[in-house]
Amino acid sequence: GPAGLVTPPEILAALQLAFGGDLVGETGYDLAATRCCSAAEKAEAKARGSSLLYGELLPDGVTKAMSPERLGGSLPSAPASGSHGAVVLELGHGSGKVAMQVWMQYPQVSHVYGVELVPSRYAISAAGLHKLLVQRPEAYRQLDPSPVPATCDPDAAGEAVCLQEQSTGRRLEFRCADFFAVGLDLAVRADAIFFAVHIPCKLFPQLCQTLAKAKEGCRLFSYHSLDSIWWSDEPCPFRQCEENVPETDTFSTSWSPQGYRFYVYVCDRTQKVPAIQGGLRNETFSEWQSLWDEAVQKWYFHNQETEESQWEMPTQAGCWRAQWSAEWNAHFYWHETFSEWQSLWDEAVQKWYFHNQETEESQWEMPTQAGCWRAQWSAEWNAHFYWHETFSEWQS
């Protein structure tokens, strides 16, 4: 893998025992955890506005992620015994291979807890755990899963399995659930968190509110750069690990064995000035990509969250919305989450008007102030100019 970090052969052999030799180190896009998804699961994901596009870290990528300069910096020096050791949380554990590798390879870890939303992927992880138990009954035993916290909805907690190492009491646990309902609450006491999944941008604020409560010294391995997703007024306690700052710090994955860029952070509240500014919404974030179709010589739009493509310009991108006005022959744009204004249709006069939900006032004219944004009409350019009030050298 990148940086020459190699997974011990005995760990690879144990993973192959649990999952089968052909499933450990899978590359490409046609993985077992992709083929297993049913039509119903795909339809449910589409209804949620998410995607079942899947990939996973390869064993050498996990070994590098757990190096002392990265997630391993949060592990104690002594091996774990019972509950005395590090807690590792994986949000979206997929097939379970990453979580199982961490549990097997790092004796300082007392508890690895994985949460997976898609039942068919959870089933692969549960089957791997059971196979390991059957193959090595002298080393492992099955336990009852951890109880769901009282603060979580018990109806949201699906199936769960738990394996214990008999000699040490260390535990590996998988649960089938939405980690926003069950699992994310463990972030407050986890020593290391794997968050190597893509989530819809509408969930960024909720994610950040929980990560803001992370344990001091906790390490985070993220698919997303926190600079781009910290959509919260809560101060961000994380800073990027020094070894991870160079863009060349990549990790072996199924879709990019030569290395893919992930971000590694440490929770450090001693920072006088947070390295990642809280309250800054990344207004340029979009789930859409514009791509060129060489065959028809035309641009089209691809949604990275739903995996859908279309020729028409999207009317929703990130936290922004757009609506075409035939009357004005232009698009109207507004910020969905942080605007007090609604655009409404008046059927009687066949025209759009704007309603302020805070003052209950309505007007025909397009607002020049919405949330933290300002607009000004230019007769010369026959267009509005927009700027962000907080982060602009301009005043209106």
Short mmCIF file of N, CA and C in Angstrom, two decimals, residues 127-291:
data_model
loop_
_atom_site.label_atom_id
_atom_site.label_comp_id
_atom_site.label_asym_id
_atom_site.label_seq_id
_atom_site.Cartn_x
_atom_site.Cartn_y
_atom_site.Cartn_z
N ALA A 127 -22.18 -12.73 9.07
CA ALA A 127 -21.77 -14.06 8.64
C ALA A 127 -20.28 -14.27 8.86
N GLY A 128 -19.47 -13.23 8.61
CA GLY A 128 -18.03 -13.32 8.84
C GLY A 128 -17.72 -13.53 10.31
N LEU A 129 -18.44 -12.84 11.17
CA LEU A 129 -18.23 -12.98 12.61
C LEU A 129 -18.60 -14.39 13.07
N HIS A 130 -19.73 -14.91 12.59
CA HIS A 130 -20.15 -16.25 12.97
C HIS A 130 -19.19 -17.32 12.46
N LYS A 131 -18.67 -17.11 11.25
CA LYS A 131 -17.73 -18.09 10.70
C LYS A 131 -16.45 -18.13 11.52
N LEU A 132 -15.99 -16.98 11.96
CA LEU A 132 -14.79 -16.92 12.80
C LEU A 132 -15.03 -17.67 14.11
N LEU A 133 -16.23 -17.50 14.67
CA LEU A 133 -16.59 -18.19 15.91
C LEU A 133 -16.59 -19.70 15.72
N VAL A 134 -17.13 -20.17 14.60
CA VAL A 134 -17.20 -21.61 14.33
C VAL A 134 -15.81 -22.19 14.09
N GLN A 135 -14.97 -21.44 13.39
CA GLN A 135 -13.63 -21.93 13.05
C GLN A 135 -12.69 -21.92 14.25
N ARG A 136 -12.91 -20.99 15.19
CA ARG A 136 -12.00 -20.87 16.34
C ARG A 136 -12.78 -20.78 17.66
N PRO A 137 -13.51 -21.83 18.00
CA PRO A 137 -14.33 -21.79 19.22
C PRO A 137 -13.49 -21.71 20.49
N GLU A 138 -12.24 -22.17 20.41
CA GLU A 138 -11.38 -22.09 21.59
C GLU A 138 -10.90 -20.66 21.88
N ALA A 139 -10.97 -19.79 20.86
CA ALA A 139 -10.48 -18.42 21.03
C ALA A 139 -11.59 -17.41 21.27
N TYR A 140 -12.80 -17.67 20.72
CA TYR A 140 -13.87 -16.68 20.76
C TYR A 140 -15.18 -17.29 21.28
N ARG A 141 -16.05 -16.41 21.76
CA ARG A 141 -17.39 -16.82 22.16
C ARG A 141 -18.35 -15.68 21.81
N GLN A 142 -19.60 -16.03 21.62
CA GLN A 142 -20.61 -15.02 21.28
C GLN A 142 -21.22 -14.46 22.55
N LEU A 143 -21.42 -13.14 22.56
CA LEU A 143 -22.02 -12.44 23.68
C LEU A 143 -23.31 -11.75 23.24
N ASP A 144 -24.11 -11.36 24.21
CA ASP A 144 -25.25 -10.49 23.89
C ASP A 144 -24.72 -9.13 23.49
N PRO A 145 -25.32 -8.49 22.48
CA PRO A 145 -24.87 -7.15 22.06
C PRO A 145 -25.05 -6.13 23.18
N SER A 146 -24.35 -5.00 23.04
CA SER A 146 -24.49 -3.90 23.99
C SER A 146 -25.93 -3.40 23.98
N PRO A 147 -26.48 -3.04 25.12
CA PRO A 147 -27.85 -2.49 25.13
C PRO A 147 -27.89 -1.15 24.43
N VAL A 148 -29.03 -0.86 23.81
CA VAL A 148 -29.21 0.43 23.14
C VAL A 148 -29.40 1.50 24.21
N PRO A 149 -28.66 2.61 24.14
CA PRO A 149 -28.80 3.67 25.15
C PRO A 149 -30.24 4.18 25.26
N ALA A 150 -30.61 4.61 26.45
CA ALA A 150 -31.97 5.09 26.69
C ALA A 150 -32.30 6.30 25.84
N THR A 151 -31.26 7.05 25.42
CA THR A 151 -31.48 8.25 24.61
C THR A 151 -31.79 7.92 23.16
N CYS A 152 -31.59 6.66 22.75
CA CYS A 152 -31.83 6.25 21.36
C CYS A 152 -33.19 5.58 21.23
N ASP A 153 -33.76 5.70 20.06
CA ASP A 153 -35.05 5.09 19.76
C ASP A 153 -34.86 3.57 19.64
N PRO A 154 -35.47 2.78 20.54
CA PRO A 154 -35.28 1.31 20.47
C PRO A 154 -35.81 0.71 19.18
N ASP A 155 -36.80 1.36 18.55
CA ASP A 155 -37.35 0.85 17.29
C ASP A 155 -36.36 1.01 16.14
N ALA A 156 -35.37 1.92 16.32
CA ALA A 156 -34.40 2.17 15.25
C ALA A 156 -33.24 1.19 15.30
N ALA A 157 -33.13 0.44 16.39
CA ALA A 157 -32.03 -0.51 16.54
C ALA A 157 -32.39 -1.84 15.91
N GLY A 158 -31.66 -2.22 14.88
CA GLY A 158 -31.93 -3.49 14.22
C GLY A 158 -31.17 -4.63 14.86
N GLU A 159 -30.89 -5.65 14.06
CA GLU A 159 -30.15 -6.82 14.56
C GLU A 159 -28.74 -6.42 14.98
N ALA A 160 -28.15 -7.24 15.86
CA ALA A 160 -26.78 -6.99 16.30
C ALA A 160 -26.13 -8.31 16.69
N VAL A 161 -24.81 -8.40 16.50
CA VAL A 161 -24.04 -9.58 16.91
C VAL A 161 -22.79 -9.09 17.61
N CYS A 162 -22.29 -9.91 18.56
CA CYS A 162 -21.11 -9.52 19.32
C CYS A 162 -20.23 -10.73 19.57
N LEU A 163 -18.94 -10.56 19.33
CA LEU A 163 -17.94 -11.61 19.51
C LEU A 163 -16.96 -11.17 20.58
N GLN A 164 -16.59 -12.08 21.47
CA GLN A 164 -15.62 -11.75 22.53
C GLN A 164 -14.41 -12.66 22.44
N GLU A 165 -13.24 -12.09 22.62
CA GLU A 165 -12.00 -12.86 22.71
C GLU A 165 -11.91 -13.41 24.13
N GLN A 166 -11.86 -14.74 24.27
CA GLN A 166 -11.96 -15.35 25.59
C GLN A 166 -10.79 -15.00 26.51
N SER A 167 -9.60 -14.89 25.97
CA SER A 167 -8.43 -14.66 26.82
C SER A 167 -8.33 -13.24 27.37
N THR A 168 -8.95 -12.28 26.68
CA THR A 168 -8.80 -10.88 27.09
C THR A 168 -10.12 -10.18 27.41
N GLY A 169 -11.23 -10.70 26.90
CA GLY A 169 -12.52 -10.03 27.08
C GLY A 169 -12.79 -8.94 26.06
N ARG A 170 -11.89 -8.77 25.09
CA ARG A 170 -12.06 -7.76 24.05
C ARG A 170 -13.27 -8.13 23.18
N ARG A 171 -14.00 -7.08 22.66
CA ARG A 171 -15.25 -7.33 21.94
C ARG A 171 -15.25 -6.70 20.54
N LEU A 172 -15.87 -7.42 19.61
CA LEU A 172 -16.16 -6.93 18.26
C LEU A 172 -17.66 -7.01 18.08
N GLU A 173 -18.27 -5.88 17.70
CA GLU A 173 -19.74 -5.82 17.65
C GLU A 173 -20.21 -5.14 16.37
N PHE A 174 -21.21 -5.74 15.74
CA PHE A 174 -21.84 -5.17 14.55
C PHE A 174 -23.33 -4.96 14.81
N ARG A 175 -23.84 -3.82 14.33
CA ARG A 175 -25.28 -3.56 14.47
C ARG A 175 -25.82 -3.03 13.14
N CYS A 176 -27.04 -3.47 12.79
CA CYS A 176 -27.71 -3.01 11.59
C CYS A 176 -28.65 -1.87 11.98
N ALA A 177 -28.26 -0.64 11.65
CA ALA A 177 -29.06 0.52 12.04
C ALA A 177 -28.56 1.75 11.30
N ASP A 178 -29.37 2.78 11.33
CA ASP A 178 -28.95 4.10 10.85
C ASP A 178 -28.08 4.70 11.95
N PHE A 179 -26.81 4.99 11.66
CA PHE A 179 -25.94 5.44 12.74
C PHE A 179 -26.33 6.81 13.30
N PHE A 180 -27.18 7.54 12.61
CA PHE A 180 -27.68 8.79 13.20
C PHE A 180 -28.70 8.49 14.31
N ALA A 181 -29.28 7.28 14.29
CA ALA A 181 -30.23 6.89 15.34
C ALA A 181 -29.55 6.10 16.44
N VAL A 182 -28.65 5.18 16.06
CA VAL A 182 -27.93 4.35 17.01
C VAL A 182 -26.48 4.22 16.56
N GLY A 183 -25.57 4.60 17.41
CA GLY A 183 -24.14 4.44 17.08
C GLY A 183 -23.37 5.73 17.14
N LEU A 184 -23.93 6.78 16.53
CA LEU A 184 -23.23 8.06 16.51
C LEU A 184 -23.05 8.61 17.93
N ASP A 185 -23.95 8.19 18.85
CA ASP A 185 -23.84 8.63 20.24
C ASP A 185 -22.53 8.16 20.89
N LEU A 186 -21.94 7.07 20.35
CA LEU A 186 -20.68 6.56 20.89
C LEU A 186 -19.49 7.45 20.55
N ALA A 187 -19.69 8.41 19.67
CA ALA A 187 -18.59 9.30 19.28
C ALA A 187 -18.03 10.06 20.47
N VAL A 188 -18.85 10.27 21.50
CA VAL A 188 -18.39 11.07 22.65
C VAL A 188 -17.38 10.31 23.50
N ARG A 189 -17.30 8.98 23.35
CA ARG A 189 -16.32 8.22 24.14
C ARG A 189 -15.38 7.36 23.29
N ALA A 190 -15.48 7.48 21.98
CA ALA A 190 -14.60 6.71 21.09
C ALA A 190 -13.21 7.33 21.06
N ASP A 191 -12.20 6.46 20.99
CA ASP A 191 -10.82 6.93 20.85
C ASP A 191 -10.45 7.12 19.39
N ALA A 192 -11.11 6.39 18.52
CA ALA A 192 -10.87 6.51 17.07
C ALA A 192 -12.18 6.24 16.35
N ILE A 193 -12.41 7.01 15.27
CA ILE A 193 -13.64 6.88 14.50
C ILE A 193 -13.31 6.74 13.02
N PHE A 194 -13.82 5.68 12.40
CA PHE A 194 -13.77 5.56 10.94
C PHE A 194 -15.08 6.09 10.39
N PHE A 195 -14.97 7.09 9.52
CA PHE A 195 -16.15 7.66 8.87
C PHE A 195 -15.85 7.75 7.37
N ALA A 196 -15.64 6.58 6.77
CA ALA A 196 -15.21 6.51 5.38
C ALA A 196 -16.39 6.30 4.44
N VAL A 197 -17.49 7.04 4.68
CA VAL A 197 -18.68 6.93 3.84
C VAL A 197 -19.11 8.32 3.39
N HIS A 198 -19.85 8.34 2.28
CA HIS A 198 -20.39 9.60 1.77
C HIS A 198 -21.83 9.71 2.25
N ILE A 199 -22.17 10.84 2.87
CA ILE A 199 -23.54 11.04 3.34
C ILE A 199 -24.14 12.27 2.66
N PRO A 200 -25.48 12.34 2.55
CA PRO A 200 -26.11 13.53 1.96
C PRO A 200 -25.76 14.79 2.75
N CYS A 201 -25.58 15.88 2.05
CA CYS A 201 -25.14 17.12 2.70
C CYS A 201 -26.15 17.64 3.72
N LYS A 202 -27.42 17.27 3.58
CA LYS A 202 -28.42 17.74 4.53
C LYS A 202 -28.17 17.20 5.93
N LEU A 203 -27.33 16.14 6.04
CA LEU A 203 -27.02 15.55 7.35
C LEU A 203 -25.76 16.12 7.97
N PHE A 204 -25.04 16.99 7.25
CA PHE A 204 -23.80 17.55 7.79
C PHE A 204 -23.99 18.24 9.13
N PRO A 205 -25.01 19.12 9.29
CA PRO A 205 -25.15 19.81 10.58
C PRO A 205 -25.32 18.85 11.75
N GLN A 206 -26.15 17.81 11.58
CA GLN A 206 -26.38 16.86 12.67
C GLN A 206 -25.09 16.09 13.00
N LEU A 207 -24.35 15.72 11.97
CA LEU A 207 -23.08 15.02 12.19
C LEU A 207 -22.12 15.90 12.98
N CYS A 208 -22.00 17.16 12.58
CA CYS A 208 -21.05 18.06 13.22
C CYS A 208 -21.42 18.34 14.67
N GLN A 209 -22.71 18.44 14.96
CA GLN A 209 -23.14 18.69 16.34
C GLN A 209 -22.68 17.57 17.26
N THR A 210 -22.68 16.34 16.76
CA THR A 210 -22.22 15.22 17.58
C THR A 210 -20.70 15.16 17.65
N LEU A 211 -20.03 15.36 16.52
CA LEU A 211 -18.57 15.33 16.52
C LEU A 211 -17.99 16.44 17.38
N ALA A 212 -18.73 17.52 17.56
CA ALA A 212 -18.26 18.62 18.41
C ALA A 212 -18.10 18.19 19.87
N LYS A 213 -18.77 17.08 20.24
CA LYS A 213 -18.70 16.57 21.61
C LYS A 213 -17.67 15.44 21.75
N ALA A 214 -16.84 15.24 20.75
CA ALA A 214 -15.89 14.12 20.75
C ALA A 214 -14.95 14.20 21.95
N LYS A 215 -14.47 13.05 22.33
CA LYS A 215 -13.52 12.93 23.43
C LYS A 215 -12.20 13.60 23.06
N GLU A 216 -11.60 14.30 24.00
CA GLU A 216 -10.31 14.94 23.75
C GLU A 216 -9.27 13.88 23.37
N GLY A 217 -8.55 14.13 22.27
CA GLY A 217 -7.56 13.17 21.80
C GLY A 217 -8.10 12.16 20.81
N CYS A 218 -9.42 12.14 20.63
CA CYS A 218 -10.02 11.22 19.67
C CYS A 218 -9.48 11.49 18.27
N ARG A 219 -9.25 10.43 17.51
CA ARG A 219 -8.80 10.56 16.12
C ARG A 219 -9.95 10.20 15.18
N LEU A 220 -10.05 10.93 14.07
CA LEU A 220 -11.14 10.76 13.10
C LEU A 220 -10.56 10.53 11.71
N PHE A 221 -11.02 9.46 11.06
CA PHE A 221 -10.64 9.14 9.67
C PHE A 221 -11.86 9.40 8.83
N SER A 222 -11.80 10.37 7.92
CA SER A 222 -12.99 10.85 7.24
C SER A 222 -12.87 10.86 5.72
N TYR A 223 -13.97 10.46 5.08
CA TYR A 223 -14.09 10.59 3.61
C TYR A 223 -14.19 12.05 3.23
N HIS A 224 -14.88 12.84 4.07
CA HIS A 224 -15.07 14.26 3.82
C HIS A 224 -14.01 15.09 4.52
N SER A 225 -13.59 16.16 3.90
CA SER A 225 -12.77 17.16 4.57
C SER A 225 -13.67 17.96 5.51
N LEU A 226 -13.29 18.06 6.78
CA LEU A 226 -14.13 18.80 7.73
C LEU A 226 -14.28 20.26 7.34
N ASP A 227 -13.30 20.81 6.64
CA ASP A 227 -13.40 22.20 6.17
C ASP A 227 -14.63 22.40 5.29
N SER A 228 -15.02 21.36 4.58
CA SER A 228 -16.12 21.50 3.62
C SER A 228 -17.48 21.11 4.19
N ILE A 229 -17.50 20.41 5.35
CA ILE A 229 -18.80 19.93 5.85
C ILE A 229 -19.15 20.46 7.24
N TRP A 230 -18.30 21.30 7.83
CA TRP A 230 -18.60 21.76 9.20
C TRP A 230 -19.66 22.85 9.16
N TRP A 231 -20.89 22.43 8.96
CA TRP A 231 -22.03 23.34 8.86
C TRP A 231 -22.70 23.46 10.23
N SER A 232 -21.97 23.97 11.18
CA SER A 232 -22.48 24.06 12.54
C SER A 232 -21.89 25.28 13.23
N ASP A 233 -22.68 25.88 14.11
CA ASP A 233 -22.19 26.99 14.91
C ASP A 233 -21.33 26.50 16.08
N GLU A 234 -21.36 25.19 16.33
CA GLU A 234 -20.51 24.63 17.38
C GLU A 234 -19.05 24.72 16.93
N PRO A 235 -18.14 25.18 17.80
CA PRO A 235 -16.72 25.23 17.41
C PRO A 235 -16.22 23.83 17.07
N CYS A 236 -15.43 23.75 16.04
CA CYS A 236 -14.87 22.46 15.64
C CYS A 236 -13.63 22.17 16.48
N PRO A 237 -13.62 21.07 17.25
CA PRO A 237 -12.47 20.79 18.11
C PRO A 237 -11.34 20.06 17.40
N PHE A 238 -11.53 19.72 16.14
CA PHE A 238 -10.54 18.91 15.42
C PHE A 238 -9.53 19.76 14.65
N ARG A 239 -8.35 19.24 14.54
CA ARG A 239 -7.35 19.77 13.62
C ARG A 239 -6.77 18.59 12.84
N GLN A 240 -6.26 18.87 11.65
CA GLN A 240 -5.74 17.79 10.81
C GLN A 240 -4.41 17.29 11.36
N CYS A 241 -4.22 15.97 11.38
CA CYS A 241 -2.95 15.40 11.81
C CYS A 241 -1.85 15.83 10.83
N GLU A 242 -0.72 16.17 11.38
CA GLU A 242 0.37 16.75 10.57
C GLU A 242 0.77 15.83 9.42
N GLU A 243 0.83 14.53 9.68
CA GLU A 243 1.26 13.57 8.66
C GLU A 243 0.27 13.51 7.51
N ASN A 244 -0.97 13.92 7.76
CA ASN A 244 -2.04 13.81 6.77
C ASN A 244 -2.22 15.08 5.94
N VAL A 245 -1.53 16.15 6.29
CA VAL A 245 -1.72 17.43 5.60
C VAL A 245 -1.34 17.35 4.11
N PRO A 246 -0.20 16.74 3.75
CA PRO A 246 0.13 16.66 2.31
C PRO A 246 -0.93 15.92 1.51
N GLU A 247 -1.23 16.42 0.33
CA GLU A 247 -2.22 15.78 -0.54
C GLU A 247 -1.78 14.38 -0.98
N THR A 248 -0.51 14.08 -0.81
CA THR A 248 0.01 12.77 -1.20
C THR A 248 -0.26 11.70 -0.15
N ASP A 249 -0.86 12.06 0.99
CA ASP A 249 -1.15 11.08 2.03
C ASP A 249 -2.43 10.35 1.67
N THR A 250 -2.29 9.25 0.96
CA THR A 250 -3.44 8.50 0.44
C THR A 250 -3.47 7.08 1.02
N PHE A 251 -4.60 6.40 0.81
CA PHE A 251 -4.83 5.10 1.43
C PHE A 251 -5.41 4.14 0.39
N SER A 252 -4.92 2.91 0.39
CA SER A 252 -5.35 1.91 -0.59
C SER A 252 -6.83 1.57 -0.41
N THR A 253 -7.57 1.62 -1.51
CA THR A 253 -8.99 1.28 -1.48
C THR A 253 -9.32 0.33 -2.62
N SER A 254 -10.53 -0.23 -2.55
CA SER A 254 -10.96 -1.16 -3.60
C SER A 254 -11.04 -0.49 -4.96
N TRP A 255 -11.43 0.79 -5.00
CA TRP A 255 -11.58 1.49 -6.28
C TRP A 255 -10.28 2.20 -6.70
N SER A 256 -9.35 2.34 -5.77
CA SER A 256 -8.08 3.00 -6.09
C SER A 256 -6.96 2.36 -5.27
N PRO A 257 -6.51 1.16 -5.68
CA PRO A 257 -5.48 0.45 -4.89
C PRO A 257 -4.19 1.25 -4.72
N GLN A 258 -3.91 2.13 -5.67
CA GLN A 258 -2.69 2.94 -5.57
C GLN A 258 -2.81 4.04 -4.52
N GLY A 259 -4.03 4.31 -4.06
CA GLY A 259 -4.21 5.28 -2.99
C GLY A 259 -5.30 6.30 -3.29
N TYR A 260 -6.13 6.57 -2.29
CA TYR A 260 -7.20 7.57 -2.40
C TYR A 260 -7.09 8.51 -1.21
N ARG A 261 -7.45 9.77 -1.42
CA ARG A 261 -7.29 10.79 -0.39
C ARG A 261 -8.39 10.73 0.68
N PHE A 262 -7.99 10.49 1.91
CA PHE A 262 -8.88 10.61 3.06
C PHE A 262 -8.26 11.62 4.02
N TYR A 263 -9.04 12.03 5.02
CA TYR A 263 -8.60 13.07 5.95
C TYR A 263 -8.56 12.53 7.37
N VAL A 264 -7.49 12.82 8.08
CA VAL A 264 -7.30 12.31 9.44
C VAL A 264 -7.15 13.49 10.39
N TYR A 265 -7.94 13.47 11.47
CA TYR A 265 -7.98 14.59 12.42
C TYR A 265 -7.79 14.10 13.84
N VAL A 266 -7.38 15.02 14.71
CA VAL A 266 -7.30 14.75 16.13
C VAL A 266 -8.10 15.82 16.87
N CYS A 267 -8.84 15.40 17.89
CA CYS A 267 -9.61 16.35 18.70
C CYS A 267 -8.66 17.04 19.67
N ASP A 268 -8.50 18.35 19.49
CA ASP A 268 -7.52 19.11 20.27
C ASP A 268 -8.13 20.45 20.66
N ARG A 269 -8.67 20.51 21.86
CA ARG A 269 -9.33 21.75 22.32
C ARG A 269 -8.35 22.76 22.91
N THR A 270 -7.06 22.45 22.84
CA THR A 270 -6.07 23.43 23.31
C THR A 270 -5.77 24.49 22.26
N GLN A 271 -6.33 24.33 21.07
CA GLN A 271 -6.10 25.31 20.01
C GLN A 271 -6.65 26.67 20.43
N LYS A 272 -5.84 27.70 20.36
CA LYS A 272 -6.33 29.04 20.69
C LYS A 272 -7.29 29.53 19.62
N VAL A 273 -6.95 29.25 18.38
CA VAL A 273 -7.82 29.58 17.25
C VAL A 273 -8.12 28.27 16.52
N PRO A 274 -9.39 27.85 16.47
CA PRO A 274 -9.70 26.58 15.80
C PRO A 274 -9.20 26.55 14.37
N ALA A 275 -8.54 25.46 14.02
CA ALA A 275 -8.03 25.32 12.65
C ALA A 275 -9.17 25.24 11.64
N ILE A 276 -10.31 24.70 12.08
CA ILE A 276 -11.50 24.60 11.24
C ILE A 276 -12.55 25.49 11.86
N GLN A 277 -12.94 26.52 11.16
CA GLN A 277 -13.82 27.54 11.72
C GLN A 277 -15.25 27.05 11.83
N GLY A 278 -15.82 27.12 13.03
CA GLY A 278 -17.21 26.77 13.24
C GLY A 278 -18.13 27.85 12.69
N GLY A 279 -19.30 27.43 12.24
CA GLY A 279 -20.30 28.38 11.75
C GLY A 279 -20.16 28.73 10.29
N LEU A 280 -19.07 28.33 9.65
CA LEU A 280 -18.86 28.64 8.23
C LEU A 280 -19.52 27.57 7.37
N ARG A 281 -20.56 27.94 6.64
CA ARG A 281 -21.20 26.99 5.73
C ARG A 281 -20.47 27.03 4.39
N ASN A 282 -20.15 25.89 3.89
CA ASN A 282 -19.50 25.85 2.59
C ASN A 282 -20.56 26.04 1.51
N GLU A 283 -20.77 27.29 1.11
CA GLU A 283 -21.85 27.61 0.18
C GLU A 283 -21.59 27.06 -1.22
N THR A 284 -20.35 26.66 -1.50
CA THR A 284 -20.04 26.15 -2.84
C THR A 284 -20.20 24.64 -2.91
N PHE A 285 -20.48 23.99 -1.78
CA PHE A 285 -20.61 22.53 -1.80
C PHE A 285 -21.81 22.12 -2.67
N SER A 286 -21.60 21.12 -3.47
CA SER A 286 -22.69 20.59 -4.28
C SER A 286 -22.50 19.10 -4.47
N GLU A 287 -23.61 18.37 -4.45
CA GLU A 287 -23.56 16.94 -4.73
C GLU A 287 -23.50 16.67 -6.23
N TRP A 288 -23.58 17.73 -7.04
CA TRP A 288 -23.60 17.59 -8.50
C TRP A 288 -22.23 17.83 -9.13
N GLN A 289 -21.95 17.08 -10.17
CA GLN A 289 -20.78 17.30 -11.03
C GLN A 289 -21.28 17.59 -12.44
N SER A 290 -20.63 18.50 -13.12
CA SER A 290 -20.93 18.70 -14.53
C SER A 290 -19.87 17.93 -15.34
N LEU A 291 -20.33 17.05 -16.21
CA LEU A 291 -19.44 16.18 -16.98
C LEU A 291 -19.73 16.32 -18.46
#
